[in-house]
Short mmCIF file of C-alpha atoms in Angstrom, two decimals:
data_model
loop_
_atom_site.label_atom_id
_atom_site.label_comp_id
_atom_site.label_asym_id
_atom_site.label_seq_id
_atom_site.Cartn_x
_atom_site.Cartn_y
_atom_site.Cartn_z
CA MET A 1 8.16 30.62 -24.17
CA ASP A 2 8.16 26.05 -24.01
CA LYS A 3 7.58 25.67 -19.80
CA ALA A 4 10.64 25.32 -17.88
CA TYR A 5 11.47 23.18 -14.68
CA LEU A 6 14.83 23.91 -12.55
CA PHE A 7 17.15 21.80 -10.32
CA ALA A 8 18.91 22.48 -7.81
CA ASP A 9 22.40 20.66 -6.10
CA SER A 10 24.04 22.57 -3.41
CA GLY A 11 25.99 21.85 -0.96
CA SER A 12 27.85 24.90 1.31
CA THR A 13 30.70 26.69 -0.93
CA LYS A 14 28.36 26.29 -4.07
CA THR A 15 25.27 25.26 -6.37
CA ASP A 16 24.41 23.09 -9.04
CA TRP A 17 21.16 24.63 -10.99
CA LEU A 18 19.85 23.26 -13.79
CA LEU A 19 17.36 24.88 -15.87
CA VAL A 20 15.21 22.45 -18.47
CA SER A 21 12.80 23.18 -20.91
CA SER A 22 9.69 20.97 -22.65
CA ASP A 23 11.16 21.36 -25.90
CA GLY A 24 14.85 19.63 -23.90
CA THR A 25 16.52 22.89 -24.13
CA GLN A 26 18.95 23.08 -20.83
CA ASN A 27 20.49 25.90 -19.62
CA GLU A 28 23.49 25.26 -16.53
CA LEU A 29 24.14 28.24 -13.98
CA HIS A 30 26.04 27.84 -10.16
CA THR A 31 26.09 30.00 -7.33
CA ASP A 32 27.68 29.83 -4.66
CA GLY A 33 25.53 27.40 -2.07
CA ILE A 34 23.06 27.25 0.45
CA ASN A 35 22.90 25.27 3.74
CA PRO A 36 20.24 26.15 6.18
CA ALA A 37 21.57 25.05 8.97
CA ARG A 38 24.08 27.73 8.38
CA ASP A 39 23.12 30.14 6.63
CA ALA A 40 20.38 32.61 7.71
CA ARG A 41 17.57 33.56 5.77
CA ASP A 42 18.43 36.56 4.64
CA ASN A 43 21.99 34.88 3.08
CA ILE A 44 19.76 32.99 1.11
CA TYR A 45 17.48 35.28 0.28
CA ASN A 46 20.62 37.29 -1.32
CA VAL A 47 22.07 33.54 -3.17
CA LEU A 48 19.35 33.54 -4.37
CA TYR A 49 18.51 37.17 -5.91
CA HIS A 50 21.49 38.43 -6.88
CA ASP A 51 23.29 35.56 -7.78
CA LEU A 52 20.32 32.98 -9.43
CA LEU A 53 17.91 35.90 -11.09
CA THR A 54 20.72 37.61 -12.98
CA GLN A 55 21.67 34.62 -14.39
CA LEU A 56 17.92 32.82 -15.48
CA PRO A 57 17.19 33.50 -18.26
CA HIS A 58 12.82 32.42 -19.28
CA ALA A 59 12.20 32.74 -15.47
CA GLU A 60 8.44 33.89 -16.45
CA ALA A 61 8.23 30.29 -18.24
CA LEU A 62 9.52 28.11 -15.12
CA GLN A 63 6.52 25.37 -13.46
CA ALA A 64 8.16 24.14 -10.52
CA VAL A 65 11.68 24.96 -8.26
CA TYR A 66 13.21 21.28 -6.70
CA PHE A 67 15.15 22.16 -5.08
CA TYR A 68 18.37 19.37 -3.05
CA GLY A 69 20.66 21.14 -0.29
CA ALA A 70 23.44 19.85 2.69
CA GLY A 71 21.55 20.93 5.63
CA CYS A 72 17.75 21.25 3.61
CA MET A 73 16.12 18.70 7.09
CA GLU A 74 13.46 19.96 9.02
CA PRO A 75 13.11 22.65 9.93
CA PHE A 76 16.01 24.38 8.63
CA SER A 77 14.91 23.34 4.41
CA GLN A 78 11.56 25.75 5.42
CA SER A 79 14.57 28.77 4.70
CA VAL A 80 14.75 27.81 1.80
CA LYS A 81 11.09 26.59 0.81
CA SER A 82 9.78 30.77 1.84
CA VAL A 83 12.74 32.14 -0.18
CA VAL A 84 12.15 30.04 -3.21
CA GLY A 85 8.49 30.64 -2.66
CA GLU A 86 8.32 34.63 -2.36
CA LEU A 87 11.24 35.04 -5.80
CA PHE A 88 8.69 32.41 -7.31
CA PRO A 89 5.10 33.22 -6.68
CA GLY A 90 3.10 30.25 -7.64
CA ARG A 91 5.19 27.73 -8.58
CA HIS A 92 5.30 23.77 -7.43
CA ILE A 93 8.57 23.67 -5.06
CA GLU A 94 10.21 20.93 -3.40
CA VAL A 95 12.88 21.09 -0.96
CA GLU A 96 14.45 18.06 0.13
CA SER A 97 17.98 17.23 1.67
CA ASP A 98 20.98 15.84 -1.42
CA LEU A 99 21.83 12.94 0.42
CA LEU A 100 17.85 12.13 -1.36
CA GLY A 101 18.97 13.84 -4.64
CA ALA A 102 22.14 11.13 -4.99
CA ALA A 103 19.70 8.36 -4.55
CA ARG A 104 17.43 9.97 -6.25
CA ALA A 105 20.29 10.32 -9.26
CA VAL A 106 22.07 7.32 -9.09
CA CYS A 107 19.41 4.99 -8.61
CA GLY A 108 16.10 6.38 -10.41
CA HIS A 109 12.63 4.52 -9.31
CA GLU A 110 14.99 1.72 -8.12
CA ALA A 111 15.27 0.85 -4.53
CA GLY A 112 18.86 0.96 -3.76
CA ILE A 113 22.47 2.17 -1.36
CA ALA A 114 23.30 5.48 -2.15
CA CYS A 115 26.45 7.06 -1.02
CA ILE A 116 27.52 10.76 -0.58
CA LEU A 117 31.86 10.62 -1.23
CA GLY A 118 33.21 14.03 -1.02
CA THR A 119 33.83 16.38 1.35
CA GLY A 120 32.23 14.53 3.59
CA SER A 121 30.75 11.07 3.32
CA ASN A 122 26.97 10.14 3.89
CA SER A 123 24.93 7.30 3.13
CA CYS A 124 21.32 5.89 2.38
CA LEU A 125 18.80 3.25 2.24
CA TYR A 126 16.75 3.75 -0.78
CA ASP A 127 13.01 2.29 -1.20
CA GLY A 128 13.21 4.19 -4.94
CA LYS A 129 11.04 7.57 -3.57
CA ASP A 130 12.43 8.13 -0.34
CA ILE A 131 15.05 7.27 2.29
CA VAL A 132 14.54 4.33 4.87
CA LYS A 133 16.83 3.85 6.33
CA HIS A 134 20.08 6.39 7.40
CA THR A 135 23.05 5.92 9.18
CA SER A 136 24.55 9.25 10.48
CA PRO A 137 27.81 10.44 9.39
CA LEU A 138 28.44 12.67 12.50
CA GLY A 139 30.22 15.08 11.32
CA TYR A 140 33.92 15.19 10.34
CA ILE A 141 35.27 15.42 14.09
CA LEU A 142 33.55 11.79 14.89
CA GLY A 143 32.72 10.24 11.35
CA ASP A 144 32.60 11.53 8.14
CA GLU A 145 34.73 8.48 7.18
CA GLY A 146 36.36 7.42 3.07
CA SER A 147 34.75 11.59 2.76
CA GLY A 148 37.57 14.22 1.70
CA SER A 149 38.71 15.56 5.20
CA TYR A 150 38.42 12.05 6.51
CA LEU A 151 41.53 11.32 4.17
CA GLY A 152 43.39 14.82 4.79
CA LYS A 153 42.79 13.68 8.77
CA MET A 154 45.17 10.01 7.75
CA LEU A 155 47.18 12.19 5.41
CA LEU A 156 48.36 14.46 9.16
CA ASN A 157 48.04 11.70 10.62
CA GLY A 158 50.63 9.34 8.97
CA LEU A 159 52.98 11.84 7.91
CA PHE A 160 53.19 13.74 11.36
CA LYS A 161 53.16 10.18 13.50
CA GLY A 162 55.77 8.68 11.21
CA THR A 163 53.81 5.77 9.86
CA LEU A 164 53.59 7.66 6.31
CA PRO A 165 57.11 8.11 4.00
CA GLU A 166 59.76 10.63 5.63
CA ALA A 167 60.03 11.11 1.92
CA LEU A 168 57.08 11.94 1.75
CA ARG A 169 56.66 14.18 4.68
CA GLU A 170 59.21 15.55 2.97
CA ASP A 171 57.78 16.20 0.16
CA PHE A 172 54.23 17.32 1.78
CA CYS A 173 56.24 19.88 3.69
CA SER A 174 58.21 22.12 0.87
CA ARG A 175 54.22 21.90 -1.17
CA PHE A 176 52.59 23.39 1.09
CA SER A 177 55.27 25.45 3.91
CA LEU A 178 52.78 23.77 6.78
CA SER A 179 54.46 22.67 10.30
CA LEU A 180 53.08 21.31 12.56
CA PRO A 181 51.99 23.90 14.20
CA ASP A 182 50.92 25.97 11.25
CA ILE A 183 48.51 23.03 10.87
CA ILE A 184 47.51 22.24 14.41
CA GLU A 185 46.27 26.86 14.14
CA ARG A 186 44.32 25.52 10.80
CA VAL A 187 42.38 22.25 12.40
CA TYR A 188 41.87 23.17 15.65
CA ARG A 189 41.91 26.93 16.32
CA ARG A 190 40.59 28.20 12.70
CA PRO A 191 36.63 27.70 10.86
CA ALA A 192 36.51 24.86 8.05
CA ALA A 193 38.67 22.95 8.86
CA ASN A 194 36.96 19.69 7.10
CA ALA A 195 37.30 22.02 3.97
CA PHE A 196 41.21 23.08 4.56
CA LEU A 197 41.94 18.77 5.85
CA ALA A 198 39.48 18.31 2.23
CA SER A 199 42.43 20.08 0.05
CA LEU A 200 44.86 18.15 0.68
CA VAL A 201 43.44 15.40 -1.31
CA PRO A 202 45.03 16.17 -4.47
CA PHE A 203 48.29 15.20 -2.81
CA ILE A 204 47.31 12.35 -2.32
CA VAL A 205 45.64 12.02 -5.50
CA GLU A 206 49.82 13.00 -6.71
CA HIS A 207 51.16 9.61 -4.31
CA ARG A 208 48.00 6.81 -4.35
CA ASP A 209 50.47 4.58 -6.27
CA ILE A 210 52.84 4.86 -2.88
CA PRO A 211 52.02 1.72 -1.50
CA ALA A 212 51.63 3.03 1.62
CA ILE A 213 49.37 5.40 0.67
CA HIS A 214 47.45 2.85 -1.34
CA ASP A 215 46.68 1.78 1.87
CA MET A 216 46.04 4.33 3.87
CA LEU A 217 42.72 4.79 0.63
CA ILE A 218 41.90 0.74 0.93
CA GLU A 219 41.28 1.52 4.91
CA ALA A 220 39.30 4.93 4.81
CA PHE A 221 36.63 3.39 2.53
CA ARG A 222 36.43 -0.29 3.87
CA LEU A 223 36.06 1.59 7.51
CA PHE A 224 33.35 3.95 5.50
CA LEU A 225 31.60 0.12 4.21
CA LYS A 226 31.82 -0.63 7.83
CA ASN A 227 30.81 1.86 10.29
CA ASN A 228 27.78 3.34 7.35
CA ILE A 229 26.65 0.32 5.14
CA ALA A 230 26.71 -3.03 7.06
CA VAL A 231 24.13 -1.66 9.11
CA TYR A 232 21.70 -1.21 6.60
CA GLY A 233 21.84 -5.53 5.18
CA HIS A 234 21.25 -6.27 1.23
CA ARG A 235 24.33 -7.41 1.02
CA GLU A 236 23.02 -8.30 -2.75
CA MET A 237 22.92 -4.59 -3.66
CA PRO A 238 25.46 -2.61 -5.13
CA ILE A 239 27.02 0.83 -3.70
CA ASN A 240 26.21 3.91 -5.48
CA CYS A 241 28.06 6.80 -5.21
CA VAL A 242 28.03 10.61 -5.92
CA GLY A 243 30.24 13.10 -5.02
CA GLY A 244 34.50 14.19 -6.65
CA ILE A 245 36.10 11.32 -3.34
CA ALA A 246 34.12 8.86 -5.45
CA HIS A 247 35.38 9.21 -9.02
CA GLN A 248 38.54 9.91 -8.10
CA PHE A 249 38.96 6.97 -5.89
CA GLU A 250 36.86 4.75 -8.03
CA ALA A 251 39.74 2.15 -8.33
CA GLU A 252 40.43 2.14 -4.39
CA LEU A 253 37.05 2.36 -3.47
CA ALA A 254 35.73 -1.22 -5.51
CA ALA A 255 38.91 -2.75 -4.15
CA ALA A 256 38.25 -1.60 -0.88
CA ALA A 257 34.58 -3.17 -1.50
CA ALA A 258 35.72 -6.82 -3.13
CA GLU A 259 37.47 -6.98 0.65
CA GLU A 260 34.18 -6.19 2.53
CA GLY A 261 32.35 -9.22 0.09
CA ARG A 262 30.73 -5.99 -1.91
CA GLN A 263 30.34 -4.36 -4.67
CA ILE A 264 30.52 -0.81 -5.88
CA GLY A 265 27.21 0.04 -8.35
CA ARG A 266 26.85 3.07 -10.24
CA ILE A 267 29.60 6.25 -9.62
CA MET A 268 28.37 10.25 -10.79
CA ARG A 269 30.57 12.69 -9.32
CA ARG A 270 27.95 15.13 -10.03
CA PRO A 271 24.64 14.21 -10.01
CA ILE A 272 22.30 17.60 -11.02
CA GLU A 273 21.11 16.11 -14.62
CA ALA A 274 20.04 12.66 -13.26
CA ILE A 275 17.67 14.51 -10.64
CA ALA A 276 16.30 16.15 -13.54
CA GLN A 277 15.69 13.20 -15.34
CA TYR A 278 14.63 11.32 -12.13
CA HIS A 279 11.73 14.39 -12.33
CA ILE A 280 10.75 14.51 -15.58
CA LYS A 281 10.46 10.53 -16.44
CA ARG A 282 8.45 10.52 -13.07
#
């Protein structure tokens, strides 16, 4: 069997895996998400042992594991590295943040600005190998401008404060059977409020051509650029993005960037294959 290399792009809800053999054969796998800032070591072990190993072909040929994930910063990343090392002893192992994975996917070995626009948002200035400057996104309560959760928050704000059309609010309440007390319950009293807010994005997609929704999207992405990207300078650099929100709203993101005198570069919905190519070319 040829040598094989395993790559992971992990979020809090799911992990994409790509097994690449030296003959070019690829196998894509999926497991539950892993976030060591949230998950205990036992939970991480269970996902990798029961979910990954049962579907991983030719594990004996594995030479290296490159894991990029949410929450994979020191000291939390050590729990992932420990579990991977236990399950794949003697292999080369690297565990890095999902943001570094995004940067390596969209920028490769060139310097650039890289962003994640998904359920949450994040960004960095990248030198072709490592992150050299980072603006804290501050999470969905204090920040995360431009993310799915932020768009959901703007939608609810507009619907229930009356700045979006009344017909749109009626459509929303009918579609989701959610009253204002229901929404307060979901956001303030239940866990995973960010995921609930992001789950409203398909409604925004469906109504994106309504002028008020279009303006809301432009405002959200301009705030992302102003509050997170402007600090990096380098206005000559295009802004490269990973994530479902960037992919879904590419036109609105480009329009917001133009209003800020910036340019959007590469947009990639899923970075796993480009992450593999980064390491293979290296």
